[in-house]
CSV table of C-alpha atoms and ligand atoms in Angstrom, one decimal:
chain,number,residue,atom,x,y,z
A,1,MET,CA,25.3,18.9,67.4
A,2,ASN,CA,25.6,21.6,64.8
A,3,ASN,CA,23.3,24.6,64.2
A,4,ASN,CA,21.1,22.4,62.1
A,5,ARG,CA,19.7,21.2,65.5
A,6,PHE,CA,20.3,17.5,64.6
A,7,TYR,CA,23.2,15.2,64.3
A,8,SER,CA,23.7,14.5,60.6
A,9,LEU,CA,26.0,12.0,58.9
A,10,ASN,CA,28.1,14.8,57.7
A,11,ASP,CA,28.6,16.0,61.3
A,12,TYR,CA,29.6,12.5,62.2
A,13,PHE,CA,32.2,12.3,59.4
A,14,LYS,CA,33.6,15.7,60.3
A,15,GLU,CA,33.8,14.9,63.9
A,16,ASN,CA,35.5,11.5,63.4
A,17,PHE,CA,37.4,11.8,60.2
A,18,HIS,CA,37.8,15.6,59.9
A,19,GLU,CA,36.7,15.5,56.2
A,20,LYS,CA,33.8,15.1,53.9
A,21,ILE,CA,33.1,11.6,52.8
A,22,TYR,CA,30.7,10.6,50.0
A,23,LYS,CA,29.0,7.3,49.3
A,24,VAL,CA,29.1,5.4,46.0
A,25,SER,CA,26.1,3.1,45.4
A,26,LEU,CA,26.9,-0.3,44.1
A,27,ASP,CA,24.9,-3.3,42.8
A,28,GLY,CA,26.3,-6.6,44.0
A,29,GLY,CA,23.9,-8.6,41.8
A,30,PHE,CA,21.8,-9.8,44.7
A,31,THR,CA,18.1,-10.6,44.7
A,32,CYS,CA,15.8,-10.7,47.8
A,33,PRO,CA,14.1,-13.6,49.6
A,34,ASN,CA,11.0,-11.5,49.6
A,35,ARG,CA,11.0,-11.6,45.8
A,36,ASP,CA,12.4,-15.0,44.8
A,37,GLY,CA,9.9,-17.0,46.8
A,38,LYS,CA,12.1,-18.0,49.8
A,39,VAL,CA,10.0,-15.7,52.0
A,40,ALA,CA,7.5,-14.3,49.6
A,41,ARG,CA,7.0,-13.2,46.0
A,42,GLY,CA,6.4,-9.7,44.7
A,43,GLY,CA,8.5,-8.0,47.3
A,44,CYS,CA,7.6,-5.2,49.7
A,45,LEU,CA,4.6,-3.2,48.6
A,46,PHE,CA,6.7,0.0,47.8
A,47,CYS,CA,9.8,-1.7,46.4
A,48,SER,CA,10.8,-0.6,42.9
A,49,GLU,CA,12.1,-2.9,40.2
A,50,SER,CA,15.6,-2.1,41.1
A,51,GLY,CA,15.1,-3.2,44.7
A,52,SER,CA,14.9,0.3,46.2
A,53,GLY,CA,18.3,1.3,44.8
A,54,ASP,CA,17.4,3.4,41.8
A,55,PHE,CA,20.8,5.2,41.6
A,56,ALA,CA,23.2,2.3,42.1
A,57,GLY,CA,25.9,1.1,39.7
A,58,ASN,CA,25.3,-1.4,36.9
A,59,LYS,CA,25.3,-5.0,38.2
A,60,THR,CA,26.7,-6.4,35.0
A,61,LYS,CA,30.0,-4.7,35.7
A,62,PRO,CA,32.6,-5.8,38.2
A,63,ILE,CA,32.6,-3.9,41.6
A,64,ASN,CA,35.8,-2.1,40.8
A,65,GLU,CA,34.4,-0.8,37.5
A,66,GLN,CA,31.2,0.3,39.2
A,67,ILE,CA,33.2,2.2,41.8
A,68,GLU,CA,35.2,4.0,39.0
A,69,GLU,CA,32.0,4.9,37.2
A,70,GLN,CA,30.3,6.2,40.3
A,71,LEU,CA,33.5,8.2,41.2
A,72,GLU,CA,33.4,9.7,37.7
A,73,LEU,CA,29.8,10.8,38.3
A,74,ILE,CA,30.7,12.8,41.4
A,75,SER,CA,34.1,13.9,40.2
A,76,GLY,CA,32.8,17.5,39.6
A,77,LYS,CA,32.1,18.1,43.2
A,78,PHE,CA,34.4,15.4,44.8
A,79,SER,CA,37.5,14.5,42.9
A,80,GLN,CA,39.9,13.2,45.6
A,81,GLY,CA,38.4,12.3,49.0
A,82,LYS,CA,37.5,9.0,50.5
A,83,VAL,CA,34.2,7.2,49.9
A,84,ILE,CA,32.0,4.6,51.5
A,85,ALA,CA,31.1,1.7,49.1
A,86,TYR,CA,27.4,1.4,49.6
A,87,PHE,CA,25.8,-2.0,48.7
A,88,GLN,CA,22.3,-0.6,48.3
A,89,ASN,CA,19.7,-2.4,46.3
A,90,PHE,CA,18.0,-5.7,47.1
A,91,THR,CA,19.4,-7.7,50.0
A,92,ASN,CA,23.2,-7.5,50.2
A,93,THR,CA,23.8,-10.4,52.5
A,94,TYR,CA,21.6,-12.8,50.7
A,95,GLY,CA,24.2,-15.0,49.1
A,96,ASP,CA,27.0,-17.4,49.7
A,97,VAL,CA,29.4,-16.1,52.3
A,98,GLU,CA,32.4,-16.6,50.0
A,99,TYR,CA,30.7,-14.5,47.3
A,100,LEU,CA,30.0,-11.8,49.9
A,101,ARG,CA,33.6,-11.9,51.1
A,102,LYS,CA,34.8,-11.5,47.5
A,103,ILE,CA,32.8,-8.5,46.6
A,104,PHE,CA,33.1,-6.7,49.9
A,105,TYR,CA,36.9,-7.0,49.9
A,106,GLU,CA,37.0,-6.1,46.2
A,107,ALA,CA,35.3,-2.8,47.2
A,108,LEU,CA,37.5,-2.3,50.2
A,109,ASN,CA,40.7,-2.8,48.1
A,110,HIS,CA,39.9,0.2,46.0
A,111,PRO,CA,42.3,3.0,47.1
A,112,ARG,CA,39.5,5.6,47.6
A,113,VAL,CA,37.2,3.3,49.6
A,114,MET,CA,37.5,3.7,53.4
A,115,GLY,CA,34.6,1.6,54.4
A,116,LEU,CA,31.3,-0.2,53.6
A,117,ALA,CA,27.6,0.4,54.1
A,118,ILE,CA,25.5,-2.8,53.5
A,119,GLY,CA,21.8,-2.7,53.1
A,120,THR,CA,20.0,-5.9,54.1
A,121,ARG,CA,17.0,-7.6,55.8
A,122,PRO,CA,17.3,-8.7,59.4
A,123,ASP,CA,16.3,-12.2,58.5
A,124,CYS,CA,19.4,-12.5,56.2
A,125,LEU,CA,22.1,-12.4,58.8
A,126,PRO,CA,23.2,-16.0,59.5
A,127,GLU,CA,26.1,-16.8,61.8
A,128,ASP,CA,28.7,-17.1,59.0
A,129,VAL,CA,27.7,-13.7,57.6
A,130,LEU,CA,27.8,-12.1,61.0
A,131,ASP,CA,31.3,-13.5,61.4
A,132,LEU,CA,32.4,-12.0,58.1
A,133,LEU,CA,30.9,-8.7,59.0
A,134,SER,CA,32.7,-8.8,62.4
A,135,GLU,CA,36.0,-9.5,60.7
A,136,ILE,CA,35.5,-6.5,58.3
A,137,ASN,CA,34.3,-4.3,61.2
A,138,GLU,CA,37.6,-5.0,63.1
A,139,LYS,CA,39.6,-3.6,60.2
A,140,TYR,CA,37.4,-1.1,58.4
A,141,PHE,CA,34.6,1.4,58.9
A,142,LEU,CA,31.3,-0.4,58.5
A,143,TRP,CA,27.6,0.0,59.0
A,144,VAL,CA,24.7,-2.3,58.3
A,145,GLU,CA,21.3,-1.0,57.2
A,146,LEU,CA,18.2,-2.8,58.3
A,147,GLY,CA,14.9,-2.1,56.5
A,148,LEU,CA,12.4,-2.1,59.4
A,149,GLN,CA,10.0,0.5,57.9
A,150,THR,CA,7.3,0.1,60.6
A,151,ILE,CA,7.0,-1.5,64.1
A,152,ASP,CA,3.3,-2.2,63.5
A,153,GLU,CA,2.8,-5.9,62.7
A,154,GLY,CA,-0.5,-5.2,60.9
A,155,VAL,CA,1.2,-2.6,58.7
A,156,ALA,CA,4.2,-4.9,58.1
A,157,LYS,CA,1.7,-7.5,56.8
A,158,ILE,CA,0.1,-5.0,54.5
A,159,ILE,CA,3.5,-4.0,53.0
A,160,ASN,CA,4.5,-7.6,52.8
A,161,ARG,CA,7.7,-7.1,54.8
A,162,GLY,CA,7.9,-10.8,55.5
A,163,TYR,CA,9.4,-10.9,59.0
A,164,LYS,CA,8.3,-10.1,62.5
A,165,LEU,CA,9.4,-7.2,64.6
A,166,LYS,CA,11.3,-9.5,66.9
A,167,VAL,CA,13.6,-10.6,64.0
A,168,TYR,CA,14.6,-6.9,63.6
A,169,VAL,CA,15.2,-6.5,67.4
A,170,ASP,CA,17.3,-9.7,67.6
A,171,SER,CA,19.4,-8.9,64.6
A,172,ALA,CA,20.0,-5.3,65.7
A,173,LEU,CA,21.1,-6.6,69.1
A,174,GLU,CA,23.3,-9.3,67.5
A,175,LEU,CA,25.1,-6.7,65.4
A,176,LYS,CA,25.4,-4.3,68.3
A,177,LYS,CA,26.9,-7.1,70.4
A,178,ARG,CA,29.7,-7.3,67.7
A,179,ASN,CA,30.1,-3.5,67.8
A,180,ILE,CA,28.7,-3.3,64.3
A,181,LYS,CA,26.9,-0.1,63.6
A,182,VAL,CA,23.2,-0.4,62.7
A,183,VAL,CA,21.2,2.0,60.6
A,184,THR,CA,17.5,1.5,60.8
A,185,HIS,CA,15.1,2.5,58.0
A,186,LEU,CA,11.6,3.8,58.9
A,187,ILE,CA,9.0,5.0,56.4
A,188,ILE,CA,6.5,7.8,57.1
A,189,GLY,CA,3.2,7.5,55.4
A,190,LEU,CA,2.6,3.8,55.0
A,191,PRO,CA,-1.0,2.7,54.5
A,192,GLU,CA,-2.9,2.0,57.7
A,193,GLU,CA,0.0,3.3,59.8
A,194,GLY,CA,-1.6,5.2,62.7
A,195,ASP,CA,-0.8,8.9,63.2
A,196,ARG,CA,2.0,8.3,65.6
A,197,GLY,CA,3.4,5.0,64.3
A,198,THR,CA,6.7,6.2,63.1
A,199,LEU,CA,7.2,8.1,66.3
A,200,GLU,CA,7.0,4.8,68.2
A,201,GLY,CA,9.4,3.3,65.7
A,202,ALA,CA,11.9,6.0,66.6
A,203,LYS,CA,11.7,5.1,70.2
A,204,LEU,CA,12.5,1.5,69.4
A,205,VAL,CA,15.5,2.7,67.4
A,206,ASN,CA,16.7,4.4,70.6
A,207,SER,CA,16.1,1.4,72.7
A,208,VAL,CA,17.9,-1.2,70.5
A,209,GLY,CA,20.9,1.2,70.3
A,210,SER,CA,20.7,1.7,66.6
A,211,TRP,CA,23.7,3.9,65.6
A,212,GLY,CA,21.8,5.7,62.8
A,213,ILE,CA,18.4,6.2,61.2
A,214,LYS,CA,17.1,6.8,57.7
A,215,ILE,CA,13.7,8.4,57.7
A,216,HIS,CA,12.0,7.9,54.3
A,217,LEU,CA,8.9,9.6,53.0
A,218,LEU,CA,6.7,6.9,51.3
A,219,HIS,CA,7.0,7.3,47.6
A,220,ILE,CA,4.3,5.8,45.5
A,221,LEU,CA,6.2,4.7,42.4
A,222,LYS,CA,4.9,3.4,39.0
A,223,ASN,CA,5.3,-0.3,38.4
A,224,THR,CA,5.2,-1.2,42.1
A,225,PRO,CA,2.5,-3.2,43.9
A,226,LEU,CA,2.0,0.0,45.9
A,227,ALA,CA,0.8,1.8,42.8
A,228,ILE,CA,-1.9,-0.8,42.3
A,229,TYR,CA,-2.8,-0.8,46.0
A,230,TYR,CA,-3.1,3.0,46.0
A,231,LYS,CA,-5.4,2.9,42.9
A,232,ASN,CA,-7.7,0.3,44.4
A,233,LYS,CA,-7.6,1.6,47.9
A,234,PRO,CA,-6.5,5.3,48.1
A,235,PHE,CA,-5.0,6.3,51.4
A,236,LYS,CA,-3.9,9.5,53.0
A,237,VAL,CA,-0.7,10.9,51.5
A,238,PHE,CA,1.1,13.5,53.7
A,239,GLU,CA,1.1,17.2,52.7
A,240,MET,CA,4.6,18.7,52.9
A,241,ASN,CA,3.8,20.8,56.0
A,242,GLU,CA,2.4,17.8,57.9
A,243,TYR,CA,5.5,15.7,56.9
A,244,ILE,CA,7.9,18.4,58.1
A,245,ASP,CA,6.1,18.6,61.5
A,246,TYR,CA,6.2,14.9,61.8
A,247,VAL,CA,9.9,14.7,61.1
A,248,VAL,CA,10.5,17.3,63.7
A,249,ASP,CA,8.4,15.3,66.2
A,250,ILE,CA,10.6,12.3,65.4
A,251,LEU,CA,13.8,14.2,65.8
A,252,GLU,CA,12.7,15.3,69.2
A,253,VAL,CA,12.3,11.8,70.5
A,254,LEU,CA,15.5,10.4,69.0
A,255,ASN,CA,18.5,10.2,71.2
A,256,PRO,CA,20.9,13.0,70.4
A,257,THR,CA,23.6,10.5,69.5
A,258,VAL,CA,21.6,8.8,66.7
A,259,VAL,CA,23.2,9.7,63.4
A,260,ILE,CA,20.6,11.1,60.9
A,261,HIS,CA,21.3,9.7,57.5
A,262,ARG,CA,18.2,10.7,55.7
A,263,LEU,CA,15.1,12.9,56.3
A,264,THR,CA,13.1,12.4,53.2
A,265,GLY,CA,13.0,10.2,50.1
A,266,ASP,CA,14.6,9.8,46.8
A,267,GLY,CA,12.8,8.5,43.8
A,268,LYS,CA,13.1,8.9,40.0
A,269,LYS,CA,11.0,11.8,38.9
A,270,GLU,CA,9.5,9.9,35.9
A,271,ASP,CA,8.3,7.1,38.2
A,272,LEU,CA,6.8,9.1,41.0
A,273,ILE,CA,3.0,9.1,41.4
A,274,GLU,CA,2.7,10.7,44.8
A,275,PRO,CA,3.6,12.9,46.7
A,276,LEU,CA,4.7,15.1,43.9
A,277,TRP,CA,5.9,17.9,46.3
A,278,SER,CA,8.7,15.6,47.4
A,279,LEU,CA,10.5,16.3,44.1
A,280,ASN,CA,11.6,19.6,45.6
A,281,LYS,CA,13.9,17.9,48.1
A,282,ARG,CA,15.6,21.2,48.9
A,283,ALA,CA,12.3,22.7,50.0
A,284,VAL,CA,11.6,19.8,52.3
A,285,LEU,CA,15.0,19.9,54.0
A,286,ASN,CA,14.9,23.7,54.3
A,287,GLY,CA,11.4,23.3,55.8
A,288,ILE,CA,12.7,20.9,58.4
A,289,HIS,CA,15.5,23.2,59.4
A,290,LYS,CA,13.1,26.2,59.6
A,291,ARG,CA,10.5,24.3,61.6
A,292,LEU,CA,13.1,23.1,64.1
A,293,LYS,CA,14.0,26.8,64.6
A,294,GLU,CA,10.5,28.0,64.8
A,295,ARG,CA,9.6,25.4,67.4
A,296,GLU,CA,12.8,26.1,69.2
A,297,THR,CA,13.5,22.5,69.4
A,298,TYR,CA,16.2,19.9,68.5
A,299,GLN,CA,17.1,16.2,68.2
A,300,GLY,CA,16.8,14.5,71.6
A,301,ARG,CA,14.8,17.2,73.3
A,302,ILE,CA,12.3,14.6,74.7
A,303,SER,CA,14.2,11.3,74.0
A,304,ASN,CA,13.6,8.2,76.1
A,305,GLY,CA,17.4,7.7,76.5
B,401,SF4,S1,13.3,-6.4,51.5
B,401,SF4,FE1,14.2,-4.7,50.3
B,401,SF4,S2,14.8,-5.5,48.3
B,401,SF4,FE2,13.4,-7.0,49.3
B,401,SF4,S3,11.4,-6.5,48.5
B,401,SF4,FE3,11.6,-5.4,50.5
B,401,SF4,S4,12.4,-3.4,49.9
B,401,SF4,FE4,12.7,-4.7,48.1
């Protein structure tokens, strides 16, 4: 644990690889069963047109070219080190296993790529895909991200998540059984989520042994079903101070070993309807550090082990 009072992804990289490692976001050209009709149509309530990956590469280009372009974008601050190839938008295991093999290895064969991060849904991990992930995991650094968002089945229905909580638990355990690292996404501020909903989600993250967590602030973005929902049925949007306190509460219950990948949200400025204060990401992160100090607390202070 550093003097930030929580265990960040940067801390993990420094501890295990002794260097800074960046991520480059790629678009593997996938869609999502929650959009194409296999599970549902329209997608999750909050999902943007790009499948919640607004800063990823251009899907019309080969993986190798996307990596080069993304490396160019970060070349000013990071010109030589290793990167993680992050398959971010839509559902990156929703496809034929041979196609997955092709694009994952294409990324891994780039000389600056040291591992993969793969974002997906827990209902898109059939046996052959799990076998491929196991194979990759034996040779490379890998984590798999699961978009849980909420543990409340009622809220999951409202956001049109399209799978039950048990599906997440089973998949997280399946991945863990294969020693594959899981990163769980939770969203703070979903409509109808009770006051402490995300806190309970964090406890589940502990108990399934999720390696990492991404805590998102709900962004209400233009051209999403959520924008229409919010217009017709306005709901409480967190103030910055409330959000900061809630994040600190969540950090306190998380196990100290859970790697913190994210503590707020990222959305395109021109698409954001609410909460507008979130555009000042620096202020939010500084506020979390400051509040941890003021409350003399830290990650894991009251975790359930
Ligand atoms: S599962 Fe992911 S990509 Fe699919 S609709 Fe939901 S947020 Fe979007």
